[in-house]
Each structure stands twice: as C-alpha cells, then as structure tokens.
Tab-separated table of C-alpha atoms in Angstrom:
chain	number	residue	atom	x	y	z
B	1	UNK	CA	164.640	76.738	162.863
B	2	UNK	CA	164.488	73.643	165.076
B	3	UNK	CA	163.797	73.951	168.785
B	4	UNK	CA	166.807	74.848	170.952
B	5	UNK	CA	168.755	71.948	172.435
B	6	UNK	CA	170.458	72.422	175.791
B	7	UNK	CA	172.996	69.925	177.088
B	8	UNK	CA	173.626	69.914	180.842
B	9	UNK	CA	176.891	68.464	182.142
B	10	UNK	CA	177.778	67.424	185.656
B	11	UNK	CA	177.894	64.497	187.990
B	12	UNK	CA	179.770	62.384	190.449
B	13	UNK	CA	178.058	63.633	193.615
B	14	UNK	CA	174.620	64.807	194.663
B	15	UNK	CA	176.168	68.254	195.169
B	16	UNK	CA	176.557	68.519	191.403
B	17	UNK	CA	173.544	66.518	190.277
B	18	UNK	CA	170.872	68.187	192.441
B	19	UNK	CA	171.403	71.735	191.089
B	20	UNK	CA	171.681	70.344	187.552
B	21	UNK	CA	168.296	68.654	187.897
B	22	UNK	CA	166.790	71.796	189.469
B	23	UNK	CA	167.954	73.875	186.483
B	24	UNK	CA	166.546	71.269	184.100
B	25	UNK	CA	163.174	71.331	185.852
B	26	UNK	CA	163.111	75.130	185.609
B	27	UNK	CA	163.928	74.924	181.896
B	28	UNK	CA	161.023	72.536	181.455
B	29	UNK	CA	158.633	74.949	183.183
B	30	UNK	CA	159.849	78.044	181.326
B	31	UNK	CA	160.326	76.531	177.877
B	32	UNK	CA	158.795	73.054	177.492
B	33	UNK	CA	159.773	72.990	173.816
B	34	UNK	CA	163.517	73.003	174.568
B	35	UNK	CA	165.241	69.637	174.188
B	36	UNK	CA	167.384	68.623	177.161
B	37	UNK	CA	170.127	66.029	177.386
B	38	UNK	CA	172.602	65.392	180.191
B	39	UNK	CA	176.216	64.252	180.071
B	40	UNK	CA	177.771	62.396	182.989
B	41	UNK	CA	180.222	59.599	183.684
B	42	UNK	CA	179.386	55.872	183.629
B	43	UNK	CA	180.014	55.349	187.346
B	44	UNK	CA	178.587	58.415	189.118
B	45	UNK	CA	175.286	58.892	190.929
B	46	UNK	CA	173.945	60.499	187.764
B	47	UNK	CA	173.529	57.051	186.179
B	48	UNK	CA	170.686	56.491	188.646
B	49	UNK	CA	169.387	59.986	189.438
B	50	UNK	CA	169.199	61.440	185.921
B	51	UNK	CA	167.104	58.649	184.306
B	52	UNK	CA	165.029	58.534	187.507
B	53	UNK	CA	164.190	62.205	186.924
B	54	UNK	CA	163.181	61.461	183.324
B	55	UNK	CA	166.096	62.943	181.367
B	56	UNK	CA	168.246	61.198	178.737
B	57	UNK	CA	171.841	60.615	179.879
B	58	UNK	CA	174.915	60.338	177.665
B	59	UNK	CA	178.223	59.345	179.248
B	60	UNK	CA	181.930	59.948	178.718
B	61	UNK	CA	184.824	58.439	180.630
B	62	UNK	CA	185.942	60.161	183.817
B	63	UNK	CA	189.401	61.706	183.344
B	64	UNK	CA	190.647	63.115	186.670
B	65	UNK	CA	193.708	65.323	186.639
B	66	UNK	CA	196.661	63.312	188.043
B	67	UNK	CA	197.803	64.735	191.382
B	68	UNK	CA	201.190	62.987	191.594
B	69	UNK	CA	203.842	61.715	189.164
B	70	UNK	CA	203.242	58.265	187.721
B	71	UNK	CA	201.728	56.310	184.870
B	72	UNK	CA	198.492	58.318	185.000
B	73	UNK	CA	200.412	61.480	184.078
B	74	UNK	CA	201.614	59.846	180.873
B	75	UNK	CA	198.164	58.493	180.031
B	76	UNK	CA	196.276	61.708	180.838
B	77	UNK	CA	196.756	63.684	177.556
B	78	UNK	CA	195.471	60.846	175.389
B	79	UNK	CA	192.564	60.057	177.686
B	80	UNK	CA	191.597	63.739	177.878
B	81	UNK	CA	191.696	64.131	174.071
B	82	UNK	CA	189.456	61.082	173.786
B	83	UNK	CA	186.970	62.552	176.294
B	84	UNK	CA	186.911	65.843	174.358
B	85	UNK	CA	186.246	64.001	171.086
B	86	UNK	CA	183.445	62.002	172.708
B	87	UNK	CA	181.978	65.251	174.044
B	88	UNK	CA	182.147	66.881	170.610
B	89	UNK	CA	180.361	63.894	169.090
B	90	UNK	CA	177.578	64.043	171.680
B	91	UNK	CA	177.127	67.814	171.366
B	92	UNK	CA	176.983	67.478	167.582
B	93	UNK	CA	174.525	64.579	167.662
B	94	UNK	CA	172.309	66.445	170.127
B	95	UNK	CA	172.548	69.627	167.989
B	96	UNK	CA	173.387	71.530	171.171
B	97	UNK	CA	172.726	75.264	171.068
B	98	UNK	CA	174.003	75.825	174.624
B	99	UNK	CA	175.825	73.898	177.347
B	100	UNK	CA	175.113	74.251	181.061
B	101	UNK	CA	177.858	72.935	183.354
B	102	UNK	CA	177.695	72.480	187.111
B	103	UNK	CA	181.167	71.062	187.755
B	104	UNK	CA	182.745	67.687	188.272
B	105	UNK	CA	185.164	65.590	186.232
B	106	UNK	CA	182.815	65.384	183.265
B	107	UNK	CA	182.679	69.136	182.710
B	108	UNK	CA	186.221	70.013	181.609
B	109	UNK	CA	186.177	68.014	178.342
B	110	UNK	CA	182.608	69.165	177.670
B	111	UNK	CA	183.629	72.822	178.104
B	112	UNK	CA	186.600	72.346	175.749
B	113	UNK	CA	184.412	70.586	173.189
B	114	UNK	CA	181.756	73.309	173.341
B	115	UNK	CA	184.387	76.010	172.879
B	116	UNK	CA	185.821	74.262	169.820
B	117	UNK	CA	182.344	73.882	168.321
B	118	UNK	CA	181.400	77.496	169.061
B	119	UNK	CA	178.606	76.520	171.473
B	120	UNK	CA	177.981	79.017	174.306
B	121	UNK	CA	178.576	77.798	177.856
B	122	UNK	CA	176.707	78.733	181.050
B	123	UNK	CA	178.198	77.622	184.374
B	124	UNK	CA	176.914	77.248	187.920
B	125	UNK	CA	179.433	76.904	190.777
B	126	UNK	CA	177.890	75.472	193.929
B	127	UNK	CA	180.787	75.819	196.369
B	128	UNK	CA	182.380	78.832	198.023
B	129	UNK	CA	185.738	77.395	196.882
B	130	UNK	CA	185.283	76.672	193.158
B	131	UNK	CA	186.326	73.406	191.572
B	132	UNK	CA	189.014	73.140	188.916
B	133	UNK	CA	186.634	72.283	186.067
B	134	UNK	CA	184.501	75.380	186.586
B	135	UNK	CA	187.520	77.636	187.151
B	136	UNK	CA	188.847	76.560	183.762
B	137	UNK	CA	185.464	76.764	182.065
B	138	UNK	CA	184.696	80.199	183.514
B	139	UNK	CA	187.522	81.777	181.527
B	140	UNK	CA	185.422	81.675	178.353
B	141	UNK	CA	181.883	81.074	179.614
B	142	UNK	CA	179.085	83.418	178.638
B	143	UNK	CA	177.655	83.437	182.170
B	144	UNK	CA	178.879	82.155	185.518
B	145	UNK	CA	176.430	81.939	188.416
B	146	UNK	CA	177.520	81.198	191.978
B	147	UNK	CA	175.705	79.850	195.011
B	148	UNK	CA	177.721	82.080	197.369
B	149	UNK	CA	178.377	85.771	197.235
B	150	UNK	CA	182.174	85.885	197.364
B	151	UNK	CA	183.117	82.805	195.335
B	152	UNK	CA	186.475	83.587	193.669
B	153	UNK	CA	185.699	82.678	190.061
B	154	UNK	CA	186.016	84.765	186.899
B	155	UNK	CA	182.904	86.868	186.119
B	156	UNK	CA	180.911	85.124	188.843
B	157	UNK	CA	177.473	86.526	189.653
B	158	UNK	CA	175.687	85.569	192.871
B	159	UNK	CA	172.450	83.810	191.909
B	160	UNK	CA	172.047	81.343	194.794
B	161	UNK	CA	171.691	77.574	194.691
B	162	UNK	CA	169.253	75.872	192.307
B	163	UNK	CA	167.210	73.543	194.502
B	164	UNK	CA	164.069	71.451	194.424
B	165	UNK	CA	160.819	73.385	194.292
B	166	UNK	CA	159.553	71.484	197.342
B	167	UNK	CA	162.256	73.278	199.341
B	168	UNK	CA	162.401	76.676	197.629
B	169	UNK	CA	158.643	77.147	197.826
B	170	UNK	CA	158.814	76.865	201.623
B	171	UNK	CA	160.809	80.089	201.560
B	172	UNK	CA	158.016	81.879	199.710
B	173	UNK	CA	155.287	81.117	202.263
B	174	UNK	CA	153.763	83.841	204.400
B	175	UNK	CA	154.279	83.491	208.147
B	176	UNK	CA	150.749	82.099	208.508
B	177	UNK	CA	151.272	79.622	205.656
B	178	UNK	CA	154.624	78.545	207.129
B	179	UNK	CA	153.033	77.986	210.551
B	180	UNK	CA	150.306	75.849	208.969
B	181	UNK	CA	152.884	73.827	207.002
B	182	UNK	CA	154.937	73.386	210.188
B	183	UNK	CA	151.945	71.995	212.089
B	184	UNK	CA	150.881	69.661	209.283
B	185	UNK	CA	154.409	68.346	208.692
B	186	UNK	CA	155.056	67.721	212.385
B	187	UNK	CA	151.802	65.796	212.656
B	188	UNK	CA	152.646	63.716	209.577
B	189	UNK	CA	156.027	62.847	211.125
B	190	UNK	CA	154.474	61.842	214.437
B	191	UNK	CA	155.800	64.907	216.286
B	192	UNK	CA	154.024	67.223	218.698
B	193	UNK	CA	152.823	70.139	216.529
B	194	UNK	CA	153.177	72.623	219.414
B	195	UNK	CA	156.710	71.883	220.638
B	196	UNK	CA	159.873	73.674	219.560
B	197	UNK	CA	161.583	71.226	217.216
B	198	UNK	CA	165.273	70.497	216.702
B	199	UNK	CA	166.252	68.468	213.635
B	200	UNK	CA	169.668	66.783	213.611
B	201	UNK	CA	171.078	65.298	210.420
B	202	UNK	CA	174.456	64.150	209.184
B	203	UNK	CA	173.133	63.484	205.689
B	204	UNK	CA	171.979	60.171	204.226
B	205	UNK	CA	175.176	58.451	205.381
B	206	UNK	CA	174.947	59.989	208.835
B	207	UNK	CA	177.716	61.456	210.968
B	208	UNK	CA	178.861	59.377	213.909
B	209	UNK	CA	180.388	62.329	215.779
B	210	UNK	CA	177.131	64.328	215.541
B	211	UNK	CA	175.096	61.312	216.629
B	212	UNK	CA	177.321	60.669	219.643
B	213	UNK	CA	177.368	64.294	220.782
B	214	UNK	CA	173.591	64.737	220.471
B	215	UNK	CA	172.925	61.509	222.368
B	216	UNK	CA	175.231	62.623	225.193
B	217	UNK	CA	173.496	66.021	225.455
B	218	UNK	CA	169.951	64.739	225.024
B	219	UNK	CA	168.811	65.324	228.649
B	220	UNK	CA	169.841	69.006	228.477
B	221	UNK	CA	168.130	69.465	225.105
B	222	UNK	CA	164.873	67.901	226.296
B	223	UNK	CA	164.940	69.968	229.521
B	224	UNK	CA	164.078	73.006	227.401
B	225	UNK	CA	160.724	71.457	226.483
B	226	UNK	CA	161.838	70.985	222.877
B	227	UNK	CA	161.548	67.769	220.897
B	228	UNK	CA	164.361	66.268	218.828
B	229	UNK	CA	164.010	64.518	215.477
B	230	UNK	CA	167.333	62.780	214.954
B	231	UNK	CA	168.068	61.577	211.407
B	232	UNK	CA	170.933	59.248	212.218
B	233	UNK	CA	171.866	58.035	208.722
B	234	UNK	CA	171.603	54.571	207.223
B	235	UNK	CA	172.625	51.794	209.630
B	236	UNK	CA	173.612	54.324	212.305
B	237	UNK	CA	170.809	53.918	214.857
B	238	UNK	CA	171.885	55.458	218.177
B	239	UNK	CA	171.938	52.846	220.950
B	240	UNK	CA	171.639	53.170	224.716
B	241	UNK	CA	173.959	51.574	227.285
B	242	UNK	CA	172.388	48.131	226.978
B	243	UNK	CA	172.481	47.904	223.166
B	244	UNK	CA	168.882	48.901	222.419
B	245	UNK	CA	167.848	51.953	220.359
B	246	UNK	CA	168.015	55.112	222.473
B	247	UNK	CA	164.591	56.313	223.566
B	248	UNK	CA	163.302	59.270	225.579
B	249	UNK	CA	160.090	61.277	225.766
B	250	UNK	CA	160.336	63.900	223.029
B	251	UNK	CA	163.161	62.128	221.194
B	252	UNK	CA	162.487	60.575	217.780
B	253	UNK	CA	164.986	58.583	215.742
B	254	UNK	CA	164.855	57.856	212.030
B	255	UNK	CA	167.644	56.787	209.714
B	256	UNK	CA	166.562	59.289	207.046
B	257	UNK	CA	163.595	61.121	205.540
B	258	UNK	CA	162.395	60.760	201.968
B	259	UNK	CA	162.454	64.461	201.162
B	260	UNK	CA	164.402	66.939	203.256
B	261	UNK	CA	161.686	69.533	202.666
B	262	UNK	CA	159.785	67.788	205.478
B	263	UNK	CA	162.645	68.416	207.905
B	264	UNK	CA	162.900	72.052	206.865
B	265	UNK	CA	159.148	72.549	207.201
B	266	UNK	CA	159.009	70.967	210.670
B	267	UNK	CA	162.115	72.481	212.250
B	268	UNK	CA	162.736	75.541	214.405
B	269	UNK	CA	166.477	74.769	214.395
B	270	UNK	CA	168.676	72.343	212.471
B	271	UNK	CA	172.070	70.829	213.258
B	272	UNK	CA	173.839	69.653	210.115
B	273	UNK	CA	177.017	69.451	208.099
B	274	UNK	CA	177.782	72.523	205.980
B	275	UNK	CA	177.519	71.168	202.460
B	276	UNK	CA	176.734	73.901	199.947
B	277	UNK	CA	173.181	72.692	199.349
B	278	UNK	CA	172.349	72.454	203.058
B	279	UNK	CA	173.635	75.973	203.776
B	280	UNK	CA	171.719	77.500	200.861
B	281	UNK	CA	168.548	75.546	201.594
B	282	UNK	CA	168.545	76.615	205.244
B	283	UNK	CA	168.798	80.257	204.155
B	284	UNK	CA	166.153	79.837	201.451
B	285	UNK	CA	163.597	78.578	203.971
B	286	UNK	CA	164.773	80.949	206.729
B	287	UNK	CA	165.806	78.182	209.111
B	288	UNK	CA	168.271	78.876	211.966
B	289	UNK	CA	171.141	76.398	211.844
B	290	UNK	CA	174.140	75.043	213.691
B	291	UNK	CA	176.715	73.946	211.126
B	292	UNK	CA	179.355	71.360	211.982
B	293	UNK	CA	181.633	71.178	208.912
B	294	UNK	CA	183.168	67.895	207.877
B	295	UNK	CA	186.573	67.611	209.537
B	296	UNK	CA	188.168	66.391	206.295
B	297	UNK	CA	188.813	68.111	202.963
B	298	UNK	CA	190.221	71.548	202.295
B	299	UNK	CA	187.921	73.565	204.529
B	300	UNK	CA	185.293	74.275	201.877
B	301	UNK	CA	182.370	73.489	204.195
B	302	UNK	CA	183.441	76.169	206.650
B	303	UNK	CA	183.673	78.630	203.752
B	304	UNK	CA	180.198	77.608	202.587
B	305	UNK	CA	178.705	78.489	205.981
B	306	UNK	CA	180.653	81.677	206.652
B	307	UNK	CA	178.289	84.189	205.011
B	308	UNK	CA	175.191	82.881	206.780
B	309	UNK	CA	177.048	82.719	210.104
B	310	UNK	CA	178.331	86.291	209.723
B	311	UNK	CA	174.763	87.424	208.951
B	312	UNK	CA	173.553	85.974	212.270
B	313	UNK	CA	171.453	83.194	210.788
B	314	UNK	CA	173.621	80.306	211.962
B	315	UNK	CA	176.345	79.158	214.338
B	316	UNK	CA	179.510	77.362	213.258
B	317	UNK	CA	181.418	74.847	215.357
B	318	UNK	CA	184.309	72.549	214.493
B	319	UNK	CA	183.597	68.841	214.622
B	320	UNK	CA	185.982	68.207	217.521
B	321	UNK	CA	184.379	71.016	219.548
B	322	UNK	CA	180.820	69.751	219.035
B	323	UNK	CA	180.495	68.148	222.469
B	324	UNK	CA	177.970	67.949	225.294
B	325	UNK	CA	179.373	71.089	227.048
B	326	UNK	CA	179.273	73.089	223.780
B	327	UNK	CA	175.728	71.948	223.060
B	328	UNK	CA	174.625	72.872	226.598
B	329	UNK	CA	176.198	76.347	226.302
B	330	UNK	CA	174.967	77.153	222.808
B	331	UNK	CA	172.023	75.061	221.619
B	332	UNK	CA	170.170	74.702	224.905
B	333	UNK	CA	169.688	78.504	225.288
B	334	UNK	CA	168.508	78.778	221.685
B	335	UNK	CA	165.807	76.144	222.169
B	336	UNK	CA	164.728	77.827	225.397
B	337	UNK	CA	164.321	81.289	223.814
B	338	UNK	CA	161.783	81.584	220.947
B	339	UNK	CA	162.749	85.248	220.462
B	340	UNK	CA	166.341	84.288	219.686
B	341	UNK	CA	165.204	81.695	217.159
B	342	UNK	CA	162.856	84.235	215.558
B	343	UNK	CA	165.701	86.740	215.197
B	344	UNK	CA	167.938	84.081	213.643
B	345	UNK	CA	165.105	83.019	211.335
B	346	UNK	CA	164.789	86.574	210.010
B	347	UNK	CA	168.544	86.924	209.558
B	348	UNK	CA	168.734	83.599	207.773
B	349	UNK	CA	165.846	84.435	205.456
B	350	UNK	CA	167.479	87.758	204.555
B	351	UNK	CA	170.288	85.751	202.927
B	352	UNK	CA	167.993	83.246	201.270
B	353	UNK	CA	167.490	82.998	197.509
B	354	UNK	CA	164.575	80.928	196.212
B	355	UNK	CA	164.727	81.468	192.432
B	356	UNK	CA	168.271	80.395	191.484
B	357	UNK	CA	166.911	77.561	189.329
B	358	UNK	CA	164.936	79.965	187.152
B	359	UNK	CA	167.741	82.525	186.999
B	360	UNK	CA	170.118	79.876	185.676
B	361	UNK	CA	167.465	78.537	183.294
B	362	UNK	CA	166.893	82.008	181.846
B	363	UNK	CA	170.632	82.462	181.255
B	364	UNK	CA	170.732	79.082	179.523
B	365	UNK	CA	167.781	79.970	177.294
B	366	UNK	CA	169.350	83.306	176.380
B	367	UNK	CA	172.638	81.573	175.518
B	368	UNK	CA	170.757	79.042	173.372
B	369	UNK	CA	169.043	81.816	171.431
B	370	UNK	CA	165.638	80.765	172.732
B	371	UNK	CA	162.827	83.073	173.728
B	372	UNK	CA	163.116	83.879	177.426
B	373	UNK	CA	159.684	84.145	179.084
B	374	UNK	CA	158.955	87.412	180.861
C-alpha cells in the first residue's frame, strides 16, 4: 500500500491559512511519510503563504454563494459544479486518503467532491460563529474540531486552535523558563527587562482607533512605571502635535514584529483585536488581554473573546468605548498591580490549549488509515 496522502483545503485569509499550516507541520512531525497537498484559490493569501511554507498548492476558482438576486445567482450552479469537478480531479490525482478542511470559499466544493469520492473529511472551525462552508461540511464529516468550546456546529469537539509552535511552546514553559524568555525577548526588542510591559497591536494593518486611544492615554499608562510597545501597523506611525513620530520615555513604536511570539513572550498585558487566533494564542501562553473587537462584521470577534473574558483572563470593550477615560479606569490599575495581572495570567492559562495542531493531525491520520503515533 502506498503512503497515505492528505489534502488540506482552506484559504482566503490568514485566519484560515495559519491553522491549516500548523496542522500540516504537526502532520510532518508525527508522520513524515505522509504526502501533503493543499487546495486554495488563485487569488488568496495562500498563493504566497503555502509555497513559502514549502507545501505544494493546487487551486480551484473561488465560488462565493450569491447574497442577493442577480446574474451571479444564475451563474452559481454551473460555476459550483465546475469547482466540484476540479476538486474531484485534484483529489484523484493526489490519491487523497483524507481531506482536512479549515473553512473558506474553497472548502465547500472540496467537501462535496470528497463525499462523492468516498474520501473521509476532517474539519477544523476556527471561529465561535462557524462559517457556511464548515457548517455544510460538518454534516457528513468524520471529525469536527473547534477552537472554542461552545461553537454551534454539528458534532463539534473542542480541541483549541492549531498555532505555530513558536507560540504554543511558550505556554508549556515553567514559570522560571517563562521569566527567562521574557527577559531575553525584552532585551532583544530594546525594552527594559525589569519593567511591566504593555503590548498594543491592531494586527499587521493596524487599527487607527486603538492607536489614537493609546496615544491619548499614554501619560496615564506611563505613570504606572510600565513601558509600552506599540505595534501601530504598516504606514500607521503615531504622530505628535507637530507631525513627528510620538516619543516618550518608556514608549516604543514599531509598525509590526516579524513573529508575534516575541510580543507574547515580552508582554505582561496585551491590547488587541479579538480575532480567533489572537484570543486562542493569548490563552495558550497565559497572557492577560484587553480585547477590542472590530466594530464591523456580525459580532463574531466578541463571541470569540467571550469565554476567556468570562473566565477572568481578559477584559472586553467595544471599539467606541475604548477611550482615554476607559483606559485610565481599567488598564492603568492593571499595570499598577502585579497581583491582578498574575491572577489574570493564571485564569487565562487555565483556558489555554497548546496541542490543537497535534490533535487535529492525529484525527487526520486516523481518517487516512495511517498509523497514529502514540
């Protein structure tokens, strides 16, 4: 019998691609003999990130479900059938013995194709509010793993979020090892290794409202003796009143970091959006957080954060309420009280899961009929 062949499907956004790559890396560690191929669309981030990570990428056309009457409604059935046929051809050519799907436009035709070919499907749903592709695929999937405990999806089992080992391994350090990593990372970033450290990030694109609010409250934050590493986002440098980059003792601006594990290792507290990966990563490393969900969309970011907030590991504030007075009332006392941060760290870590990548990889291997390492 030839070696098992697992095809992973997903794409469009980093929220889909990152867990897919984490599962693939875990498969490579657990069963190096397994062939892996990925299916994405021709115009998503996967066209760059998947080859960059060293995996072969096959593509099918993106066929979004029309949301309003019009020409796209008439064209949809034919386009969807074509995407299913392309998926069947790829799965056949790759001799797929299992399919792993993480959601996104590409997944629905791949799930249908796998079902018609009798290939078992394993699904991971990253969001607290599941996407349409995974909701449809879950009806006949062999296993459905979720990043969040109460995700309403058929047969869902809470496994956590597959994430990069650089991040998940931080959550497995002893307190002494974590303290050493914190000191080393702060020094490498040019920070004071002894000062309480607040990290602020709006993601790689930045968040103007977060940047503005933090800049306005900076004197109160620095009064606590803490230092602030502000990751402003590309082309979003925070300026002072005369048009120069904002500066203050204990305040450090960068547009971004290559590797968010450095931020997690250095921080005592993080202010961030509540994307699924960020929420799960904060819990995995036991990092207290203040989540400011995106003010657009269908409220999924607030749902993502809810479990960690209810457990006492994070605070949640709406974007329009994240102002200088709110920061002074809520974040300033946290930075001034190491005991409060320690309590939040413990409560965050209690919700953290660091082995979701391997749990999903084991389910994929089992579905593919491969030997699952002990």
